[in-house]
mmCIF file of N, CA, C and O and ligand atoms in Angstrom:
data_model
loop_
_atom_site.group_PDB
_atom_site.id
_atom_site.type_symbol
_atom_site.label_atom_id
_atom_site.label_comp_id
_atom_site.label_asym_id
_atom_site.label_seq_id
_atom_site.Cartn_x
_atom_site.Cartn_y
_atom_site.Cartn_z
ATOM 1 N N MET A 1 -76.820 24.314 -109.997
ATOM 2 C CA MET A 1 -77.409 24.097 -108.618
ATOM 3 C C MET A 1 -78.662 24.746 -108.621
ATOM 4 O O MET A 1 -78.682 26.094 -109.131
ATOM 5 N N ALA A 2 -79.648 24.629 -107.695
ATOM 6 C CA ALA A 2 -80.841 25.208 -107.288
ATOM 7 C C ALA A 2 -80.206 26.482 -106.590
ATOM 8 O O ALA A 2 -79.192 26.421 -106.068
ATOM 9 N N LEU A 3 -81.109 27.636 -106.520
ATOM 10 C CA LEU A 3 -80.919 28.756 -105.635
ATOM 11 C C LEU A 3 -81.716 28.482 -104.458
ATOM 12 O O LEU A 3 -82.648 27.798 -104.538
ATOM 13 N N VAL A 4 -81.220 28.971 -103.320
ATOM 14 C CA VAL A 4 -82.123 29.239 -102.121
ATOM 15 C C VAL A 4 -82.282 30.602 -101.551
ATOM 16 O O VAL A 4 -81.277 31.302 -101.959
ATOM 17 N N ILE A 5 -83.296 30.836 -100.891
ATOM 18 C CA ILE A 5 -83.760 31.981 -100.373
ATOM 19 C C ILE A 5 -83.288 32.163 -98.908
ATOM 20 O O ILE A 5 -83.617 31.139 -98.162
ATOM 21 N N THR A 6 -82.421 32.990 -98.433
ATOM 22 C CA THR A 6 -81.818 33.029 -97.156
ATOM 23 C C THR A 6 -82.905 33.585 -96.084
ATOM 24 O O THR A 6 -83.890 34.440 -96.705
ATOM 25 N N ASP A 7 -82.625 33.689 -94.854
ATOM 26 C CA ASP A 7 -83.531 34.285 -93.924
ATOM 27 C C ASP A 7 -83.412 36.039 -93.957
ATOM 28 O O ASP A 7 -84.037 36.480 -93.130
ATOM 29 N N ASP A 8 -82.438 36.282 -94.697
ATOM 30 C CA ASP A 8 -82.483 37.806 -95.034
ATOM 31 C C ASP A 8 -83.555 38.216 -96.001
ATOM 32 O O ASP A 8 -84.089 39.600 -96.134
ATOM 33 N N CYS A 9 -84.480 37.412 -96.657
ATOM 34 C CA CYS A 9 -85.718 37.798 -97.258
ATOM 35 C C CYS A 9 -86.610 38.642 -96.453
ATOM 36 O O CYS A 9 -86.886 38.460 -95.460
ATOM 37 N N ILE A 10 -87.066 39.648 -97.219
ATOM 38 C CA ILE A 10 -87.884 40.598 -96.510
ATOM 39 C C ILE A 10 -89.552 40.479 -97.142
ATOM 40 O O ILE A 10 -90.280 41.454 -97.067
ATOM 41 N N ASN A 11 -89.597 39.312 -97.708
ATOM 42 C CA ASN A 11 -90.978 38.967 -98.297
ATOM 43 C C ASN A 11 -91.542 40.145 -99.160
ATOM 44 O O ASN A 11 -92.867 40.531 -99.036
ATOM 45 N N CYS A 12 -90.933 40.596 -100.029
ATOM 46 C CA CYS A 12 -91.107 41.777 -100.695
ATOM 47 C C CYS A 12 -92.199 41.301 -102.024
ATOM 48 O O CYS A 12 -92.802 42.145 -102.789
ATOM 49 N N ASP A 13 -92.013 40.062 -102.539
ATOM 50 C CA ASP A 13 -92.724 39.309 -103.481
ATOM 51 C C ASP A 13 -92.407 40.035 -104.850
ATOM 52 O O ASP A 13 -93.036 39.734 -105.920
ATOM 53 N N VAL A 14 -91.164 40.448 -105.012
ATOM 54 C CA VAL A 14 -90.776 40.947 -106.418
ATOM 55 C C VAL A 14 -90.350 39.634 -107.100
ATOM 56 O O VAL A 14 -90.451 39.558 -108.394
ATOM 57 N N CYS A 15 -89.626 38.501 -106.493
ATOM 58 C CA CYS A 15 -89.095 37.491 -107.351
ATOM 59 C C CYS A 15 -89.961 36.575 -107.827
ATOM 60 O O CYS A 15 -90.091 35.965 -108.936
ATOM 61 N N GLU A 16 -91.083 36.320 -106.998
ATOM 62 C CA GLU A 16 -92.107 35.254 -107.471
ATOM 63 C C GLU A 16 -92.582 35.232 -108.703
ATOM 64 O O GLU A 16 -92.498 34.434 -109.744
ATOM 65 N N PRO A 17 -93.014 36.697 -109.350
ATOM 66 C CA PRO A 17 -93.637 36.533 -110.761
ATOM 67 C C PRO A 17 -92.404 36.497 -111.792
ATOM 68 O O PRO A 17 -92.862 36.322 -113.030
ATOM 69 N N GLU A 18 -91.141 36.435 -111.466
ATOM 70 C CA GLU A 18 -90.149 36.620 -112.403
ATOM 71 C C GLU A 18 -89.679 35.371 -112.679
ATOM 72 O O GLU A 18 -89.083 34.949 -113.707
ATOM 73 N N CYS A 19 -90.042 34.312 -111.975
ATOM 74 C CA CYS A 19 -89.357 32.778 -112.090
ATOM 75 C C CYS A 19 -90.451 32.046 -113.272
ATOM 76 O O CYS A 19 -91.583 31.946 -113.235
ATOM 77 N N PRO A 20 -89.453 31.751 -114.248
ATOM 78 C CA PRO A 20 -90.110 31.335 -115.397
ATOM 79 C C PRO A 20 -90.799 29.745 -115.272
ATOM 80 O O PRO A 20 -91.305 29.236 -116.004
ATOM 81 N N ASN A 21 -90.245 29.125 -114.256
ATOM 82 C CA ASN A 21 -90.525 27.756 -113.865
ATOM 83 C C ASN A 21 -91.541 27.745 -112.701
ATOM 84 O O ASN A 21 -91.980 26.685 -111.942
ATOM 85 N N SER A 22 -92.011 28.809 -112.107
ATOM 86 C CA SER A 22 -93.042 28.593 -110.855
ATOM 87 C C SER A 22 -92.526 28.121 -109.796
ATOM 88 O O SER A 22 -93.041 27.452 -108.990
ATOM 89 N N ALA A 23 -90.936 28.157 -109.631
ATOM 90 C CA ALA A 23 -90.365 27.776 -108.513
ATOM 91 C C ALA A 23 -90.640 28.498 -107.141
ATOM 92 O O ALA A 23 -90.270 27.774 -106.101
ATOM 93 N N ILE A 24 -90.797 29.435 -107.122
ATOM 94 C CA ILE A 24 -90.674 30.552 -106.209
ATOM 95 C C ILE A 24 -92.454 30.554 -105.474
ATOM 96 O O ILE A 24 -93.267 30.762 -106.128
ATOM 97 N N SER A 25 -92.532 30.385 -104.135
ATOM 98 C CA SER A 25 -93.892 30.719 -103.424
ATOM 99 C C SER A 25 -93.448 31.126 -102.017
ATOM 100 O O SER A 25 -92.608 31.012 -101.613
ATOM 101 N N PRO A 26 -94.708 31.822 -101.700
ATOM 102 C CA PRO A 26 -94.541 32.281 -100.079
ATOM 103 C C PRO A 26 -94.470 31.260 -99.307
ATOM 104 O O PRO A 26 -95.432 30.187 -99.309
ATOM 105 N N GLY A 27 -93.567 31.112 -98.357
ATOM 106 C CA GLY A 27 -93.433 29.984 -97.469
ATOM 107 C C GLY A 27 -94.104 30.258 -96.213
ATOM 108 O O GLY A 27 -94.980 31.343 -96.184
ATOM 109 N N GLU A 28 -93.811 29.554 -95.291
ATOM 110 C CA GLU A 28 -94.562 29.994 -94.090
ATOM 111 C C GLU A 28 -94.199 31.279 -93.283
ATOM 112 O O GLU A 28 -94.903 31.972 -92.838
ATOM 113 N N GLU A 29 -92.785 31.594 -93.344
ATOM 114 C CA GLU A 29 -92.032 32.622 -92.746
ATOM 115 C C GLU A 29 -91.578 33.550 -93.828
ATOM 116 O O GLU A 29 -91.402 34.871 -93.659
ATOM 117 N N MET A 30 -91.139 32.925 -94.902
ATOM 118 C CA MET A 30 -90.435 33.763 -96.151
ATOM 119 C C MET A 30 -90.617 33.105 -97.489
ATOM 120 O O MET A 30 -90.835 31.803 -97.321
ATOM 121 N N TYR A 31 -90.225 33.839 -98.312
ATOM 122 C CA TYR A 31 -90.254 33.013 -99.702
ATOM 123 C C TYR A 31 -89.414 31.895 -99.946
ATOM 124 O O TYR A 31 -88.364 31.717 -99.158
ATOM 125 N N GLU A 32 -89.742 30.915 -100.767
ATOM 126 C CA GLU A 32 -89.063 29.581 -100.860
ATOM 127 C C GLU A 32 -88.844 29.388 -102.342
ATOM 128 O O GLU A 32 -89.770 29.637 -103.044
ATOM 129 N N ILE A 33 -87.896 28.473 -102.645
ATOM 130 C CA ILE A 33 -87.678 28.091 -103.942
ATOM 131 C C ILE A 33 -87.601 26.571 -103.752
ATOM 132 O O ILE A 33 -87.129 25.886 -102.987
ATOM 133 N N ASP A 34 -88.402 25.839 -104.670
ATOM 134 C CA ASP A 34 -88.634 24.462 -104.822
ATOM 135 C C ASP A 34 -87.463 24.063 -105.732
ATOM 136 O O ASP A 34 -87.300 24.262 -106.913
ATOM 137 N N PRO A 35 -86.321 23.202 -104.932
ATOM 138 C CA PRO A 35 -85.359 22.925 -105.927
ATOM 139 C C PRO A 35 -85.522 21.856 -106.929
ATOM 140 O O PRO A 35 -84.707 21.746 -107.956
ATOM 141 N N ASN A 36 -86.735 21.275 -106.856
ATOM 142 C CA ASN A 36 -87.054 20.515 -108.122
ATOM 143 C C ASN A 36 -87.543 21.180 -109.207
ATOM 144 O O ASN A 36 -87.700 20.656 -110.452
ATOM 145 N N LEU A 37 -87.907 22.355 -109.157
ATOM 146 C CA LEU A 37 -88.268 23.232 -110.266
ATOM 147 C C LEU A 37 -87.343 24.382 -110.632
ATOM 148 O O LEU A 37 -87.203 24.779 -111.510
ATOM 149 N N CYS A 38 -86.311 24.773 -109.719
ATOM 150 C CA CYS A 38 -85.359 25.874 -109.880
ATOM 151 C C CYS A 38 -84.247 25.158 -111.024
ATOM 152 O O CYS A 38 -83.608 24.166 -110.664
ATOM 153 N N THR A 39 -83.986 25.992 -112.345
ATOM 154 C CA THR A 39 -83.181 25.508 -113.220
ATOM 155 C C THR A 39 -81.977 26.447 -113.278
ATOM 156 O O THR A 39 -81.149 26.557 -114.120
ATOM 157 N N GLU A 40 -82.054 27.403 -112.261
ATOM 158 C CA GLU A 40 -80.876 28.484 -112.351
ATOM 159 C C GLU A 40 -81.377 29.213 -113.654
ATOM 160 O O GLU A 40 -80.505 30.040 -114.025
ATOM 161 N N CYS A 41 -82.720 29.189 -113.906
ATOM 162 C CA CYS A 41 -83.107 29.741 -115.156
ATOM 163 C C CYS A 41 -82.689 29.453 -116.537
ATOM 164 O O CYS A 41 -82.975 29.777 -117.595
ATOM 165 N N VAL A 42 -81.728 28.195 -116.298
ATOM 166 C CA VAL A 42 -81.403 27.565 -117.673
ATOM 167 C C VAL A 42 -82.324 27.079 -118.597
ATOM 168 O O VAL A 42 -83.511 26.687 -117.829
ATOM 169 N N GLY A 43 -82.192 27.552 -119.973
ATOM 170 C CA GLY A 43 -83.386 27.187 -120.647
ATOM 171 C C GLY A 43 -84.286 28.433 -121.048
ATOM 172 O O GLY A 43 -84.831 28.466 -121.982
ATOM 173 N N HIS A 44 -84.280 29.245 -120.073
ATOM 174 C CA HIS A 44 -85.155 30.610 -120.342
ATOM 175 C C HIS A 44 -84.346 31.628 -120.390
ATOM 176 O O HIS A 44 -84.523 32.473 -121.357
ATOM 177 N N TYR A 45 -83.433 32.014 -119.387
ATOM 178 C CA TYR A 45 -82.558 33.076 -119.357
ATOM 179 C C TYR A 45 -81.023 32.801 -119.189
ATOM 180 O O TYR A 45 -80.787 31.729 -118.651
ATOM 181 N N ASP A 46 -80.111 33.691 -119.627
ATOM 182 C CA ASP A 46 -78.783 33.648 -119.221
ATOM 183 C C ASP A 46 -78.349 33.934 -117.761
ATOM 184 O O ASP A 46 -77.532 33.362 -117.537
ATOM 185 N N GLU A 47 -79.154 34.842 -117.034
ATOM 186 C CA GLU A 47 -79.150 34.931 -115.532
ATOM 187 C C GLU A 47 -80.069 34.416 -114.804
ATOM 188 O O GLU A 47 -81.462 34.526 -115.197
ATOM 189 N N PRO A 48 -79.960 34.303 -113.502
ATOM 190 C CA PRO A 48 -81.281 33.792 -112.574
ATOM 191 C C PRO A 48 -81.913 35.083 -112.566
ATOM 192 O O PRO A 48 -81.527 36.090 -112.100
ATOM 193 N N GLN A 49 -83.280 35.019 -113.020
ATOM 194 C CA GLN A 49 -83.905 36.299 -112.757
ATOM 195 C C GLN A 49 -84.302 36.661 -111.413
ATOM 196 O O GLN A 49 -84.320 37.954 -111.013
ATOM 197 N N CYS A 50 -84.533 35.763 -110.505
ATOM 198 C CA CYS A 50 -84.676 36.148 -108.977
ATOM 199 C C CYS A 50 -83.598 36.893 -108.472
ATOM 200 O O CYS A 50 -83.832 37.952 -107.777
ATOM 201 N N GLN A 51 -82.427 36.618 -108.823
ATOM 202 C CA GLN A 51 -81.411 37.158 -108.263
ATOM 203 C C GLN A 51 -81.281 38.729 -108.749
ATOM 204 O O GLN A 51 -80.948 39.405 -107.943
ATOM 205 N N GLN A 52 -81.577 38.776 -110.112
ATOM 206 C CA GLN A 52 -81.637 40.051 -110.784
ATOM 207 C C GLN A 52 -82.458 41.179 -109.923
ATOM 208 O O GLN A 52 -82.108 42.220 -109.958
ATOM 209 N N VAL A 53 -83.701 40.627 -109.534
ATOM 210 C CA VAL A 53 -84.667 41.553 -108.902
ATOM 211 C C VAL A 53 -84.574 41.721 -107.358
ATOM 212 O O VAL A 53 -85.181 42.584 -106.810
ATOM 213 N N CYS A 54 -83.913 40.653 -106.622
ATOM 214 C CA CYS A 54 -84.027 40.758 -105.227
ATOM 215 C C CYS A 54 -83.281 41.992 -104.503
ATOM 216 O O CYS A 54 -82.087 42.125 -104.950
ATOM 217 N N PRO A 55 -83.971 42.974 -103.904
ATOM 218 C CA PRO A 55 -83.476 43.982 -103.399
ATOM 219 C C PRO A 55 -82.473 43.769 -102.153
ATOM 220 O O PRO A 55 -81.744 44.752 -102.225
ATOM 221 N N VAL A 56 -82.469 42.639 -101.743
ATOM 222 C CA VAL A 56 -81.625 42.485 -100.725
ATOM 223 C C VAL A 56 -80.621 41.340 -100.818
ATOM 224 O O VAL A 56 -79.809 40.865 -99.936
ATOM 225 N N ASP A 57 -80.723 41.032 -102.019
ATOM 226 C CA ASP A 57 -79.376 40.040 -102.528
ATOM 227 C C ASP A 57 -79.159 38.934 -101.582
ATOM 228 O O ASP A 57 -78.291 38.567 -101.145
ATOM 229 N N CYS A 58 -80.503 38.271 -101.495
ATOM 230 C CA CYS A 58 -80.478 37.160 -100.548
ATOM 231 C C CYS A 58 -80.710 35.698 -101.244
ATOM 232 O O CYS A 58 -81.487 34.825 -100.528
ATOM 233 N N ILE A 59 -80.416 35.489 -102.520
ATOM 234 C CA ILE A 59 -80.781 34.502 -103.179
ATOM 235 C C ILE A 59 -79.506 33.721 -103.853
ATOM 236 O O ILE A 59 -79.132 33.835 -105.028
ATOM 237 N N PRO A 60 -78.553 33.067 -102.837
ATOM 238 C CA PRO A 60 -77.472 32.565 -103.393
ATOM 239 C C PRO A 60 -77.601 31.017 -103.895
ATOM 240 O O PRO A 60 -78.920 30.592 -103.897
ATOM 241 N N LYS A 61 -76.725 30.450 -104.611
ATOM 242 C CA LYS A 61 -76.779 29.194 -104.968
ATOM 243 C C LYS A 61 -76.666 28.159 -103.716
ATOM 244 O O LYS A 61 -76.378 28.544 -102.840
ATOM 245 N N ASP A 62 -77.626 26.927 -103.957
ATOM 246 C CA ASP A 62 -77.603 26.222 -102.774
ATOM 247 C C ASP A 62 -76.730 25.136 -102.755
ATOM 248 O O ASP A 62 -76.793 24.318 -103.565
ATOM 249 N N PRO A 63 -75.745 25.037 -101.911
ATOM 250 C CA PRO A 63 -74.655 24.027 -101.960
ATOM 251 C C PRO A 63 -75.261 22.729 -101.776
ATOM 252 O O PRO A 63 -74.498 21.882 -101.905
ATOM 253 N N ASN A 64 -76.546 22.567 -101.271
ATOM 254 C CA ASN A 64 -76.829 21.377 -100.942
ATOM 255 C C ASN A 64 -77.667 20.875 -102.309
ATOM 256 O O ASN A 64 -77.925 19.579 -102.218
ATOM 257 N N HIS A 65 -77.694 21.515 -103.366
ATOM 258 C CA HIS A 65 -78.225 21.193 -104.540
ATOM 259 C C HIS A 65 -77.247 21.270 -105.674
ATOM 260 O O HIS A 65 -77.624 22.179 -106.651
ATOM 261 N N GLU A 66 -76.152 20.747 -105.454
ATOM 262 C CA GLU A 66 -75.278 20.773 -106.859
ATOM 263 C C GLU A 66 -75.865 19.951 -107.974
ATOM 264 O O GLU A 66 -76.247 19.042 -107.880
ATOM 265 N N GLU A 67 -75.660 20.790 -109.095
ATOM 266 C CA GLU A 67 -76.141 20.323 -110.491
ATOM 267 C C GLU A 67 -75.252 20.882 -111.500
ATOM 268 O O GLU A 67 -74.836 22.200 -111.423
ATOM 269 N N THR A 68 -74.983 20.083 -112.651
ATOM 270 C CA THR A 68 -73.987 20.511 -113.652
ATOM 271 C C THR A 68 -75.109 21.458 -114.579
ATOM 272 O O THR A 68 -76.452 21.188 -114.591
ATOM 273 N N PRO A 69 -74.720 22.085 -115.565
ATOM 274 C CA PRO A 69 -75.328 22.870 -116.513
ATOM 275 C C PRO A 69 -76.101 21.813 -117.294
ATOM 276 O O PRO A 69 -77.221 22.125 -117.400
ATOM 277 N N GLU A 70 -75.599 20.767 -117.710
ATOM 278 C CA GLU A 70 -76.523 19.513 -118.336
ATOM 279 C C GLU A 70 -77.591 18.947 -117.614
ATOM 280 O O GLU A 70 -78.540 18.984 -118.082
ATOM 281 N N GLU A 71 -77.378 19.012 -116.356
ATOM 282 C CA GLU A 71 -78.562 18.524 -115.480
ATOM 283 C C GLU A 71 -79.582 19.379 -115.160
ATOM 284 O O GLU A 71 -80.773 19.112 -115.287
ATOM 285 N N LEU A 72 -79.082 20.728 -115.164
ATOM 286 C CA LEU A 72 -80.255 21.774 -115.217
ATOM 287 C C LEU A 72 -80.823 22.043 -116.480
ATOM 288 O O LEU A 72 -82.184 22.074 -116.439
ATOM 289 N N LEU A 73 -80.240 21.612 -117.719
ATOM 290 C CA LEU A 73 -80.918 21.802 -118.871
ATOM 291 C C LEU A 73 -82.014 20.427 -118.732
ATOM 292 O O LEU A 73 -83.112 20.578 -119.436
ATOM 293 N N ALA A 74 -81.545 19.426 -118.591
ATOM 294 C CA ALA A 74 -82.311 18.208 -118.363
ATOM 295 C C ALA A 74 -83.531 18.602 -117.642
ATOM 296 O O ALA A 74 -84.752 18.092 -118.038
ATOM 297 N N LYS A 75 -83.396 18.935 -116.468
ATOM 298 C CA LYS A 75 -84.350 19.460 -115.573
ATOM 299 C C LYS A 75 -85.570 20.592 -116.357
ATOM 300 O O LYS A 75 -86.708 20.409 -116.248
ATOM 301 N N TYR A 76 -84.850 21.455 -116.946
ATOM 302 C CA TYR A 76 -85.838 22.316 -117.868
ATOM 303 C C TYR A 76 -86.608 21.693 -118.836
ATOM 304 O O TYR A 76 -87.878 21.736 -118.902
ATOM 305 N N GLU A 77 -85.981 20.467 -119.503
ATOM 306 C CA GLU A 77 -86.770 19.820 -120.507
ATOM 307 C C GLU A 77 -87.886 19.017 -120.085
ATOM 308 O O GLU A 77 -88.988 18.929 -120.369
ATOM 309 N N ILE A 78 -87.492 18.495 -118.697
ATOM 310 C CA ILE A 78 -88.611 17.539 -117.998
ATOM 311 C C ILE A 78 -89.644 18.568 -117.531
ATOM 312 O O ILE A 78 -90.785 18.329 -117.706
ATOM 313 N N ILE A 79 -89.402 19.802 -116.923
ATOM 314 C CA ILE A 79 -90.556 20.739 -116.523
ATOM 315 C C ILE A 79 -91.439 21.230 -117.783
ATOM 316 O O ILE A 79 -92.400 21.018 -117.961
ATOM 317 N N THR A 80 -90.622 21.485 -118.659
ATOM 318 C CA THR A 80 -91.460 22.106 -120.001
ATOM 319 C C THR A 80 -92.311 21.208 -120.637
ATOM 320 O O THR A 80 -93.251 21.413 -121.223
ATOM 321 N N ALA A 81 -91.719 19.799 -120.744
ATOM 322 C CA ALA A 81 -92.459 18.805 -121.237
ATOM 323 C C ALA A 81 -93.754 18.373 -120.441
ATOM 324 O O ALA A 81 -94.895 18.250 -121.059
ATOM 325 N N ALA A 82 -93.554 18.509 -119.169
ATOM 326 C CA ALA A 82 -94.820 18.480 -118.328
ATOM 327 C C ALA A 82 -95.854 19.586 -118.179
ATOM 328 O O ALA A 82 -96.921 19.371 -117.815
ATOM 329 N N ALA A 83 -95.421 20.690 -118.630
ATOM 330 C CA ALA A 83 -96.071 21.795 -118.611
ATOM 331 C C ALA A 83 -97.276 21.779 -119.595
ATOM 332 O O ALA A 83 -97.300 21.192 -120.600
HETATM 333 FE FE1 SF4 B 101 -86.980 30.563 -110.703
HETATM 334 FE FE2 SF4 B 101 -84.581 31.012 -111.975
HETATM 335 FE FE3 SF4 B 101 -84.950 31.962 -109.629
HETATM 336 FE FE4 SF4 B 101 -84.770 29.358 -110.091
HETATM 337 S S1 SF4 B 101 -83.020 30.899 -110.492
HETATM 338 S S2 SF4 B 101 -86.065 30.353 -108.624
HETATM 339 S S3 SF4 B 101 -85.675 29.075 -111.990
HETATM 340 S S4 SF4 B 101 -86.079 32.628 -111.208
HETATM 341 FE FE1 SF4 B 102 -87.390 37.605 -100.500
HETATM 342 FE FE2 SF4 B 102 -85.669 38.711 -102.275
HETATM 343 FE FE3 SF4 B 102 -87.831 37.565 -103.196
HETATM 344 FE FE4 SF4 B 102 -87.950 39.603 -102.136
HETATM 345 S S1 SF4 B 102 -86.967 39.318 -104.075
HETATM 346 S S2 SF4 B 102 -89.507 37.975 -101.782
HETATM 347 S S3 SF4 B 102 -86.633 39.670 -100.658
HETATM 348 S S4 SF4 B 102 -86.176 36.684 -102.045
#
């Protein structure tokens, strides 16, 4: 499933450049993840890169965007084909 940034975000900007899918952007009040672009880093890395670097640990999985590993890989293939 995609990940989501909670309102614990301190807008530190550390996660945005780490995302291989450019899924993270500054939102109106805090950083946001586009669920259409987040693959949990499947296809690029073994672990979600944003979670690794976030200093306040505010990027859990989004229960509103449940996806299987196969669906995440399919999303990765669509994103990279379009790039
Ligand atoms: Fe980007 Fe990976 Fe974080 Fe998803 S899990 S937002 S693809 S860095
Ligand atoms: Fe927010 Fe964490 Fe990203 Fe920093 S690394 S902008 S605290 S989500």
